[in-house]
mmCIF file of C-alpha atoms in Angstrom:
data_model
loop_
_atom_site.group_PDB
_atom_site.id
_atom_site.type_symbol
_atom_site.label_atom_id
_atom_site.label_comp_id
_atom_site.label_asym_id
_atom_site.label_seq_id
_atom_site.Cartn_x
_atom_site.Cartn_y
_atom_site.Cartn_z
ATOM 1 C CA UNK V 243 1.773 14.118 -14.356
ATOM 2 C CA UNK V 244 2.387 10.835 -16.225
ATOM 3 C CA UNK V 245 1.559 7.578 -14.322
ATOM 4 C CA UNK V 246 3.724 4.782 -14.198
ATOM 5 C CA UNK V 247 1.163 2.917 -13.086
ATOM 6 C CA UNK V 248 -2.797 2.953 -12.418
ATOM 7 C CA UNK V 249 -3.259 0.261 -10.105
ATOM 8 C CA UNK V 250 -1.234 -0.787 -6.427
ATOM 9 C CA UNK V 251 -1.623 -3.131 -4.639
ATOM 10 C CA UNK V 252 -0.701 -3.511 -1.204
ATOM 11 C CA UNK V 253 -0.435 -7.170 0.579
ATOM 12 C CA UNK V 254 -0.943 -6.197 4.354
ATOM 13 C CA UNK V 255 -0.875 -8.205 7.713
ATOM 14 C CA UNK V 256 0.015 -5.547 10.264
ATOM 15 C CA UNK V 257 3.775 -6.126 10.368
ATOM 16 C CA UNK V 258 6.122 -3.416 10.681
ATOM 17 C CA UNK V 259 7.474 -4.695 6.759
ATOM 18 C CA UNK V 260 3.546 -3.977 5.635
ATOM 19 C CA UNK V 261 3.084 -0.936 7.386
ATOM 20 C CA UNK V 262 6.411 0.342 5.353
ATOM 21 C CA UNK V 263 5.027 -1.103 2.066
ATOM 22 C CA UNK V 264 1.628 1.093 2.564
ATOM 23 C CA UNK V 265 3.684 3.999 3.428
ATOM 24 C CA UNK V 266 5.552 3.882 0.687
ATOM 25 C CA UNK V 267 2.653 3.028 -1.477
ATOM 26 C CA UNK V 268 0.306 6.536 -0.071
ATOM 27 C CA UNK V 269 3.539 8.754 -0.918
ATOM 28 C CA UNK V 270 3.387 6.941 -4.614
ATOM 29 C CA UNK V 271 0.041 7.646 -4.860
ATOM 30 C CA UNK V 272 0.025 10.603 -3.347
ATOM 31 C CA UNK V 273 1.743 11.822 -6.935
ATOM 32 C CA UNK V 274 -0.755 11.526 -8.413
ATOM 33 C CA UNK V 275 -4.699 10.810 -7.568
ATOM 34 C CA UNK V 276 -5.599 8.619 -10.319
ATOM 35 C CA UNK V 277 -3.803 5.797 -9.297
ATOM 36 C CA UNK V 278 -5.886 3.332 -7.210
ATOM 37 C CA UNK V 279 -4.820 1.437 -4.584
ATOM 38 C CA UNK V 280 -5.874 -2.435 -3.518
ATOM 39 C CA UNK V 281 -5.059 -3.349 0.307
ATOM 40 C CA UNK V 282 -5.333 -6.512 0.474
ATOM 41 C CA UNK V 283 -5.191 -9.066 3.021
ATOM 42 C CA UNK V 284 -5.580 -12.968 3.199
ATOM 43 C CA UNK V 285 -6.746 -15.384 5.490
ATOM 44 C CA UNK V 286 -5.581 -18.427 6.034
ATOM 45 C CA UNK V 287 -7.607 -20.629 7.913
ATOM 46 C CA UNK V 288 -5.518 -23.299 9.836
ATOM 47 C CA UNK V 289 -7.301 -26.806 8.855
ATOM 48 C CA UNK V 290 -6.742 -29.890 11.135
ATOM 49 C CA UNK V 291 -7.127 -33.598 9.254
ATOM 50 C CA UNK V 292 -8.887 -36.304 11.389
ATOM 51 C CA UNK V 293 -9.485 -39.631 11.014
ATOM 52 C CA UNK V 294 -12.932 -38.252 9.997
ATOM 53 C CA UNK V 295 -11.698 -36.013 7.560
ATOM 54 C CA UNK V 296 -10.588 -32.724 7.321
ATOM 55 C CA UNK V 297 -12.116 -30.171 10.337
ATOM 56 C CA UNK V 298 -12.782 -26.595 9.718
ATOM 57 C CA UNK V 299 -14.301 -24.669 12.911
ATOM 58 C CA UNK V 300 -16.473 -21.956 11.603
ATOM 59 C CA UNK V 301 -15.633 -19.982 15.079
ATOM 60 C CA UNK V 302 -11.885 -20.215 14.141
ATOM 61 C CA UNK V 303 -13.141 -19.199 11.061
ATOM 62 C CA UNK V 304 -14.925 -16.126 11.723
ATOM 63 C CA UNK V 305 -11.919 -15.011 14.381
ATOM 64 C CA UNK V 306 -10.219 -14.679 11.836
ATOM 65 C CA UNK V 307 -11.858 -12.878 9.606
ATOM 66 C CA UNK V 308 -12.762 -10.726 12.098
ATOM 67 C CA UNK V 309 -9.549 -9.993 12.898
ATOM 68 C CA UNK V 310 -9.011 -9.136 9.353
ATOM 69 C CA UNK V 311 -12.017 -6.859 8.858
ATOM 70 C CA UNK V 312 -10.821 -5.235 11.661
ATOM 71 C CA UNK V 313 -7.579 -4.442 10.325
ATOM 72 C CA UNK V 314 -8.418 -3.254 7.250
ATOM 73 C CA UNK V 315 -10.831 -0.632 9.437
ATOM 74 C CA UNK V 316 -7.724 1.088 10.562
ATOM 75 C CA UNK V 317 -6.339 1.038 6.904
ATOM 76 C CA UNK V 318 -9.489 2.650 5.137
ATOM 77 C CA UNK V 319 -9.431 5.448 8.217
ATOM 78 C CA UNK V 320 -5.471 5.913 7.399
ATOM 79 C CA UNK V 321 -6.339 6.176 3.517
ATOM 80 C CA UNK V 322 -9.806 8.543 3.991
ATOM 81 C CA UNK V 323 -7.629 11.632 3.303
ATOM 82 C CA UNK V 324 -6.201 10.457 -0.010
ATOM 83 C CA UNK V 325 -8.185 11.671 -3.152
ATOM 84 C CA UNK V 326 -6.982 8.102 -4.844
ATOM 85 C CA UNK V 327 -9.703 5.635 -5.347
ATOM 86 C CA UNK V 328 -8.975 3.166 -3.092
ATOM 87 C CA UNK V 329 -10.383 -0.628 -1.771
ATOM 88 C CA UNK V 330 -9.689 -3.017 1.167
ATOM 89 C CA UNK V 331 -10.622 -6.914 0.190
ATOM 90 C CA UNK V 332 -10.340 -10.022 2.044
ATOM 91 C CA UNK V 333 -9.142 -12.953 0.434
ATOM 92 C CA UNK V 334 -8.990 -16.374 1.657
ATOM 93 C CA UNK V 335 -6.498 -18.955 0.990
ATOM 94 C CA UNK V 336 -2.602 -19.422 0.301
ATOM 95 C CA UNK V 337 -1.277 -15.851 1.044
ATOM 96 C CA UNK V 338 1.586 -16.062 -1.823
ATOM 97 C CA UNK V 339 -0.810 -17.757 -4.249
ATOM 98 C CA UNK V 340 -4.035 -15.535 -3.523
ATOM 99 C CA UNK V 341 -1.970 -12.374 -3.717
ATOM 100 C CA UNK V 342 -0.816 -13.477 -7.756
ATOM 101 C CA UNK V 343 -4.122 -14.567 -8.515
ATOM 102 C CA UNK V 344 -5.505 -11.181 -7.248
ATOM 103 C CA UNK V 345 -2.710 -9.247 -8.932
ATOM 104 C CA UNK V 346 -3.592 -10.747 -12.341
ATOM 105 C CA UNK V 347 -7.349 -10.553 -12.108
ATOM 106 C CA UNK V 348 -7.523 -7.191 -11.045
ATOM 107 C CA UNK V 349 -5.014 -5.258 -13.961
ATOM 108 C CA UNK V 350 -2.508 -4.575 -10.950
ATOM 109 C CA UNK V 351 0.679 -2.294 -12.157
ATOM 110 C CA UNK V 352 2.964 -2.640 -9.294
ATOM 111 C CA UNK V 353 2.949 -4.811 -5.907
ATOM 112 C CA UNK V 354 4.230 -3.008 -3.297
ATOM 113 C CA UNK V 355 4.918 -5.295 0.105
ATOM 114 C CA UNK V 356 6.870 -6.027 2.382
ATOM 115 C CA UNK V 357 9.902 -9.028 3.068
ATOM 116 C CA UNK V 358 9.240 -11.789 5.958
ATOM 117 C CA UNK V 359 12.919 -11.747 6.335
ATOM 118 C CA UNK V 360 13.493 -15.093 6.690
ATOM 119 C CA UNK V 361 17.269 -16.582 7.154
ATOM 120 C CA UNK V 362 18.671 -18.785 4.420
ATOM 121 C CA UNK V 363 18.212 -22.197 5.832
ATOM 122 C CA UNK V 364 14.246 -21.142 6.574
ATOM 123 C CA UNK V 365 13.789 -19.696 3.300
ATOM 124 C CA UNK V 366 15.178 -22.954 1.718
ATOM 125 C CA UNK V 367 12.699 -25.198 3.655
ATOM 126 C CA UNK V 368 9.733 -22.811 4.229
ATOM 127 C CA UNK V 369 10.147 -20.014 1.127
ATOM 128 C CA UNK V 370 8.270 -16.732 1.459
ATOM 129 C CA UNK V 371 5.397 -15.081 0.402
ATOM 130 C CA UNK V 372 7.190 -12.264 -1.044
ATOM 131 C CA UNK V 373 9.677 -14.757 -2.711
ATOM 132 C CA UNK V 374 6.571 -16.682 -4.461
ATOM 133 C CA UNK V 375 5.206 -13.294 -5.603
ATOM 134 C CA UNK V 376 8.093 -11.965 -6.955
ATOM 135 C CA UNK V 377 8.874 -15.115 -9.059
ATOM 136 C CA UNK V 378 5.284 -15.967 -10.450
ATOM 137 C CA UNK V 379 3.741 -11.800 -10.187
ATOM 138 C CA UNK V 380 2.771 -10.865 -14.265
ATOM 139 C CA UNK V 381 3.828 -7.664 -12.937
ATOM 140 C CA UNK V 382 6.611 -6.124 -11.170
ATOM 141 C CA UNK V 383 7.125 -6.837 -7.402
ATOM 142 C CA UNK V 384 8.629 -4.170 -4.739
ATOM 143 C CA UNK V 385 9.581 -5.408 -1.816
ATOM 144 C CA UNK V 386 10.487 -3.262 1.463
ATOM 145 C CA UNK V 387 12.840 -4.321 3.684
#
């Protein structure tokens, strides 16, 4: 069978949105077993300035990456019973940024994630992560609704 692509990846935070993006991204995959698949998800660790400076907690820290590892647990038990190669990374940082970055490191073929669904008026003053990584993505963007 001739791949469109070799390499998905899959921006995940446990929303119902995400959850369809994976789906959808095991049944493409599930065409054929040489495509690998990146599920990634990104941390964002709330900072708070000071008049000292800016504070970092390394308990909020590592709640949150626990969180994440945990997470990504369930994910690699969903994915055991593809024959696809497939990885579960971490990133920390700007979700919409982090997720290009990734994308063009890593020779990604095809994003496959899922829309915040924001209204117009938040969109216009907050934007969206699937927004950012459709416009600045080197490679095309799906995005479930």
């Amino acid at each position: 069978m001739l791949s469109v692509c070799s390499r998905i990846a899959v921006p995940y935070d446990n929303s119902e949105l995400s959850k369809k993006a994976l789906d959808k991204a095991i049944k493409i995959a599930k065409q054929d077993q040489r495509i690998e698949l990146d599920i990634l998800t990104v941390v964002s660790i709330p900072t708070r300035i000071t008049y000292h400076g800016v504070y970092n907690d390394a308990r909020v820290r590592e709640a949150h990456y626990n969180t994440a590892q945990e997470m990504l647990e369930e994910i690699s038990e969903k994915l055991s019973d593809l024959p696809n190669k497939t990885r579960t990374i971490t990133l920390e940082g700007n979700p919409a940024y982090m997720i290009v970055e990734f994308t063009k490191e890593n020779g990604t073929d095809l994003v496959i994630m899922g829309s915040r669904g924001l209204s117009g008026l938040q969109e216009l003053f907050l934007g969206s992560v699937s927004h950012y990584v459709v416009q600045k993505s080197a490679c095309p963007v799906f995005v479930v609704k």
